[in-house]
Amino acid sequence: MAIKVKIINQLEDNYSYVIFCDEEKKAVILDPAESKPILDFLLSNNLSLKGILITHHHSDHTQGIGSIIKNFNVNVYSPNKNIAFTTDLINEKKNIDLGFLDFEIIHTPGHTLDHVIYYNKKEKLLFSGDTLFVYGCGRVFEGTYEEMFKSLNKLKNLPIDTKIYCGHEYTKKNLEFCLEYDSNNEFLKKKSDWINSKIESKSPTIPTSIGEEKETNIFLRCNELSVKNALHLNNASEQEIFSKLRDLKDSF
């Protein structure tokens, strides 16, 4: 049984996802912001919706829920009871079994206090919302830098071939920031032309992988001496390096 992921462009730079199985004609949606392109895909592929998964409460990840459940009466799994239409409140380490697919919940506070990500070990899929981006991480709005740092470290320990599907197309700007403070990173240099060609053709730069992010994402490389040297913080802790990088990225 093959599991597929359809990337659905949303709003200006958001991504929603339809995770589905053609053989069983079953699907689940993650973080719907605009319902029409999602519903069009479900209907054109004759897919039966089995649930809606939400990573956090920001409206650009939730505002499409209402229109979807008018068409499909399904459960809405979210980490916050204040998210409209939530039927199932989820938390760390809880598993969601959707019949054709299951997910482990990992709590990743930082961007928001309620943020969770969805991980499927068998298919090696990770839906990271606004915690981890290609070459970047989310802004810290509600949590602390320490919480975000710990959240990212949870993800570093997942298998390196885990595919990452994030919540926004921020890759080009993130690449530029990483190169600013990790300028000798050969992995980043090699990806630059490919990323630029994707952006020019308006194609997604996702998925990435845990392995690639560990080689390229400066927020996962706070222990690297080259990064510490670039910041002139040779004796700083990894968390101090992360906090400095997050401050720099906020004004980049």
Short mmCIF file of C-alpha atoms in Angstrom, two decimals:
data_model
loop_
_atom_site.label_atom_id
_atom_site.label_comp_id
_atom_site.label_asym_id
_atom_site.label_seq_id
_atom_site.Cartn_x
_atom_site.Cartn_y
_atom_site.Cartn_z
CA MET A 1 0.00 0.00 0.00
CA ALA A 2 1.68 3.18 -1.21
CA ILE A 3 1.24 6.38 0.76
CA LYS A 4 1.52 9.59 -1.24
CA VAL A 5 1.76 13.25 -0.25
CA LYS A 6 0.13 15.97 -2.33
CA ILE A 7 1.54 19.44 -1.68
CA ILE A 8 -1.24 22.04 -1.79
CA ASN A 9 -0.20 25.68 -2.20
CA GLN A 10 -2.11 27.95 0.16
CA LEU A 11 -2.35 31.75 0.59
CA GLU A 12 0.92 33.53 -0.26
CA ASP A 13 3.54 31.02 0.86
CA ASN A 14 1.76 28.39 2.97
CA TYR A 15 1.60 24.67 2.34
CA SER A 16 -1.15 22.27 3.27
CA TYR A 17 -0.91 18.55 2.59
CA VAL A 18 -3.17 15.73 1.53
CA ILE A 19 -1.66 12.43 2.66
CA PHE A 20 -3.45 9.64 0.81
CA CYS A 21 -3.54 6.08 -0.48
CA ASP A 22 -4.71 5.53 -4.06
CA GLU A 23 -5.44 1.86 -3.53
CA GLU A 24 -7.79 2.42 -0.58
CA LYS A 25 -8.94 5.88 -1.71
CA LYS A 26 -8.42 7.28 1.78
CA ALA A 27 -6.88 10.60 2.77
CA VAL A 28 -6.08 12.93 5.65
CA ILE A 29 -5.47 16.70 5.47
CA LEU A 30 -2.87 18.69 7.36
CA ASP A 31 -3.21 22.43 8.17
CA PRO A 32 -5.83 23.63 5.69
CA ALA A 33 -5.82 27.39 5.12
CA GLU A 34 -7.86 27.47 1.90
CA SER A 35 -10.42 24.75 1.36
CA LYS A 36 -11.11 24.94 -2.39
CA PRO A 37 -7.85 23.50 -3.80
CA ILE A 38 -7.95 20.77 -1.16
CA LEU A 39 -11.56 19.84 -1.87
CA ASP A 40 -10.90 19.92 -5.61
CA PHE A 41 -8.05 17.44 -5.19
CA LEU A 42 -10.07 15.12 -2.95
CA LEU A 43 -13.06 15.10 -5.29
CA SER A 44 -11.08 14.77 -8.52
CA ASN A 45 -9.24 11.75 -7.09
CA ASN A 46 -12.35 10.22 -5.49
CA LEU A 47 -10.72 10.23 -2.05
CA SER A 48 -12.56 9.58 1.19
CA LEU A 49 -11.40 11.94 3.92
CA LYS A 50 -10.59 10.30 7.27
CA GLY A 51 -9.48 13.29 9.34
CA ILE A 52 -7.93 16.73 9.59
CA LEU A 53 -4.64 17.26 11.43
CA ILE A 54 -3.63 20.66 12.85
CA THR A 55 -0.13 21.62 14.06
CA HIS A 56 -0.96 24.87 15.90
CA HIS A 57 -3.59 27.56 16.32
CA HIS A 58 -2.45 30.25 13.85
CA SER A 59 -5.22 31.06 11.38
CA ASP A 60 -3.07 30.46 8.30
CA HIS A 61 -3.05 26.79 9.33
CA THR A 62 -6.68 26.44 10.40
CA GLN A 63 -9.05 28.77 8.54
CA GLY A 64 -10.02 26.20 5.91
CA ILE A 65 -11.36 23.66 8.39
CA GLY A 66 -14.95 24.93 8.48
CA SER A 67 -15.54 24.66 4.74
CA ILE A 68 -14.01 21.21 4.57
CA ILE A 69 -16.14 19.69 7.31
CA LYS A 70 -19.25 20.97 5.56
CA ASN A 71 -18.33 18.52 2.81
CA PHE A 72 -16.78 15.76 4.91
CA ASN A 73 -17.96 14.99 8.44
CA VAL A 74 -14.61 13.97 9.96
CA ASN A 75 -12.68 14.35 13.20
CA VAL A 76 -10.36 17.33 13.64
CA TYR A 77 -7.24 16.52 15.62
CA SER A 78 -5.59 19.55 17.21
CA PRO A 79 -3.40 20.47 20.21
CA ASN A 80 -5.65 23.31 21.36
CA LYS A 81 -9.32 23.12 22.38
CA ASN A 82 -9.74 26.75 21.27
CA ILE A 83 -9.12 25.82 17.65
CA ALA A 84 -12.57 25.87 16.06
CA PHE A 85 -14.09 22.50 15.14
CA THR A 86 -11.60 20.48 17.22
CA THR A 87 -13.06 17.07 18.09
CA ASP A 88 -9.94 15.30 19.39
CA LEU A 89 -7.44 17.07 21.63
CA ILE A 90 -3.98 15.58 21.13
CA ASN A 91 -0.77 15.65 23.12
CA GLU A 92 2.81 14.39 23.25
CA LYS A 93 3.36 10.74 22.38
CA LYS A 94 -0.29 10.09 21.61
CA ASN A 95 -0.80 8.02 18.47
CA ILE A 96 -3.53 8.77 15.94
CA ASP A 97 -4.76 5.73 14.02
CA LEU A 98 -6.61 6.68 10.85
CA GLY A 99 -7.00 3.13 9.60
CA PHE A 100 -4.76 3.38 6.56
CA LEU A 101 -2.13 5.48 8.34
CA ASP A 102 -1.04 6.39 11.84
CA PHE A 103 0.93 9.25 13.35
CA GLU A 104 2.94 9.80 16.50
CA ILE A 105 2.52 13.24 18.06
CA ILE A 106 5.62 15.18 19.10
CA HIS A 107 5.11 18.35 21.14
CA THR A 108 7.38 21.12 19.82
CA PRO A 109 6.71 24.37 21.74
CA GLY A 110 8.53 27.52 20.71
CA HIS A 111 6.77 29.04 17.72
CA THR A 112 3.58 28.62 19.75
CA LEU A 113 3.05 26.89 23.08
CA ASP A 114 0.61 24.37 21.58
CA HIS A 115 2.66 23.41 18.50
CA VAL A 116 2.88 19.73 17.61
CA ILE A 117 4.27 17.81 14.67
CA TYR A 118 3.08 14.56 13.10
CA TYR A 119 5.50 11.69 12.51
CA ASN A 120 4.95 8.39 10.73
CA LYS A 121 7.81 6.00 11.41
CA LYS A 122 6.91 3.37 8.81
CA GLU A 123 6.68 5.80 5.88
CA LYS A 124 9.36 8.08 7.38
CA LEU A 125 7.21 11.19 7.04
CA LEU A 126 7.40 14.26 9.26
CA PHE A 127 4.96 17.17 9.02
CA SER A 128 6.76 19.93 10.90
CA GLY A 129 4.38 22.89 10.61
CA ASP A 130 6.18 26.06 11.67
CA THR A 131 8.80 24.41 13.90
CA LEU A 132 11.32 23.25 11.30
CA PHE A 133 11.69 24.68 7.81
CA VAL A 134 14.11 23.90 5.02
CA TYR A 135 17.33 25.54 6.29
CA GLY A 136 15.46 27.33 9.07
CA CYS A 137 13.08 27.26 12.00
CA GLY A 138 10.00 29.18 13.08
CA ARG A 139 9.99 32.50 14.86
CA VAL A 140 9.57 32.22 18.61
CA PHE A 141 6.26 33.95 19.29
CA GLU A 142 4.86 32.36 22.43
CA GLY A 143 7.47 29.99 23.79
CA THR A 144 11.06 30.60 24.78
CA TYR A 145 14.31 30.16 22.87
CA GLU A 146 15.11 27.28 25.19
CA GLU A 147 11.84 25.55 24.30
CA MET A 148 12.42 25.97 20.56
CA PHE A 149 16.00 24.76 20.87
CA LYS A 150 14.84 21.62 22.71
CA SER A 151 12.06 21.06 20.18
CA LEU A 152 14.51 21.13 17.28
CA ASN A 153 16.85 18.76 19.09
CA LYS A 154 14.01 16.23 19.37
CA LEU A 155 13.81 16.17 15.59
CA LYS A 156 17.56 15.79 15.09
CA ASN A 157 17.36 12.32 16.60
CA LEU A 158 14.90 10.97 14.02
CA PRO A 159 16.21 8.73 11.19
CA ILE A 160 18.20 10.75 8.66
CA ASP A 161 16.05 9.57 5.72
CA THR A 162 12.87 10.97 7.29
CA LYS A 163 11.17 13.29 4.79
CA ILE A 164 10.19 16.71 6.14
CA TYR A 165 7.14 18.61 4.92
CA CYS A 166 7.00 22.09 6.47
CA GLY A 167 4.37 24.81 6.66
CA HIS A 168 5.85 27.55 4.46
CA GLU A 169 8.02 28.22 1.44
CA TYR A 170 10.79 30.17 3.19
CA THR A 171 13.72 28.27 1.69
CA LYS A 172 15.41 30.97 -0.39
CA LYS A 173 15.60 33.48 2.46
CA ASN A 174 16.68 30.75 4.88
CA LEU A 175 19.43 29.68 2.48
CA GLU A 176 20.74 33.24 2.27
CA PHE A 177 20.84 33.49 6.06
CA CYS A 178 22.64 30.18 6.48
CA LEU A 179 25.26 31.17 3.93
CA GLU A 180 25.80 34.48 5.75
CA TYR A 181 26.99 32.68 8.90
CA ASP A 182 28.03 29.28 7.51
CA SER A 183 29.71 30.50 4.33
CA ASN A 184 32.07 27.55 3.86
CA ASN A 185 29.31 24.94 3.97
CA GLU A 186 29.75 23.02 0.72
CA PHE A 187 26.35 21.32 1.04
CA LEU A 188 24.66 24.73 1.06
CA LYS A 189 26.66 26.00 -1.90
CA LYS A 190 25.72 22.97 -3.96
CA LYS A 191 22.02 23.46 -3.22
CA SER A 192 21.94 27.15 -4.07
CA ASP A 193 21.42 26.83 -7.84
CA TRP A 194 18.83 24.09 -7.40
CA ILE A 195 16.86 26.16 -4.87
CA ASN A 196 16.94 29.24 -7.10
CA SER A 197 15.69 27.24 -10.09
CA LYS A 198 12.82 25.85 -8.02
CA ILE A 199 11.82 29.31 -6.81
CA GLU A 200 11.98 30.77 -10.32
CA SER A 201 9.71 28.01 -11.65
CA LYS A 202 7.38 28.45 -8.66
CA SER A 203 7.93 24.84 -7.61
CA PRO A 204 8.12 23.64 -4.00
CA THR A 205 11.56 23.16 -2.48
CA ILE A 206 10.18 20.44 -0.24
CA PRO A 207 10.44 17.78 0.98
CA THR A 208 13.81 17.94 2.65
CA SER A 209 15.18 15.30 5.02
CA ILE A 210 16.55 15.10 8.55
CA GLY A 211 19.93 14.13 7.12
CA GLU A 212 20.07 17.09 4.76
CA GLU A 213 18.94 19.52 7.43
CA LYS A 214 21.66 18.31 9.82
CA GLU A 215 24.21 19.16 7.13
CA THR A 216 22.74 22.50 6.04
CA ASN A 217 20.35 24.04 8.57
CA ILE A 218 22.36 26.40 10.76
CA PHE A 219 19.81 26.13 13.58
CA LEU A 220 20.66 22.42 13.82
CA ARG A 221 24.40 23.14 13.72
CA CYS A 222 24.85 25.19 16.88
CA ASN A 223 27.63 22.87 18.02
CA GLU A 224 29.75 23.50 14.94
CA LEU A 225 32.98 25.41 15.57
CA SER A 226 32.72 27.19 12.21
CA VAL A 227 29.33 28.63 13.21
CA LYS A 228 30.61 29.71 16.63
CA ASN A 229 33.61 31.38 15.00
CA ALA A 230 31.38 33.26 12.55
CA LEU A 231 29.42 34.67 15.49
CA HIS A 232 32.56 35.36 17.57
CA LEU A 233 31.08 33.22 20.33
CA ASN A 234 33.65 30.44 20.56
CA ASN A 235 32.93 29.58 24.18
CA ALA A 236 29.15 29.88 24.06
CA SER A 237 26.78 26.98 24.70
CA GLU A 238 24.71 25.50 21.88
CA GLN A 239 21.60 27.15 23.27
CA GLU A 240 23.34 30.54 23.40
CA ILE A 241 24.38 30.07 19.77
CA PHE A 242 20.80 29.20 18.84
CA SER A 243 19.43 32.29 20.63
CA LYS A 244 21.93 34.55 18.86
CA LEU A 245 21.09 33.04 15.47
CA ARG A 246 17.34 33.42 16.08
CA ASP A 247 17.81 37.09 16.98
CA LEU A 248 19.90 37.65 13.86
CA LYS A 249 17.37 35.88 11.64
CA ASP A 250 14.50 37.99 13.01
CA SER A 251 16.16 41.12 11.62
CA PHE A 252 17.75 39.54 8.53
#
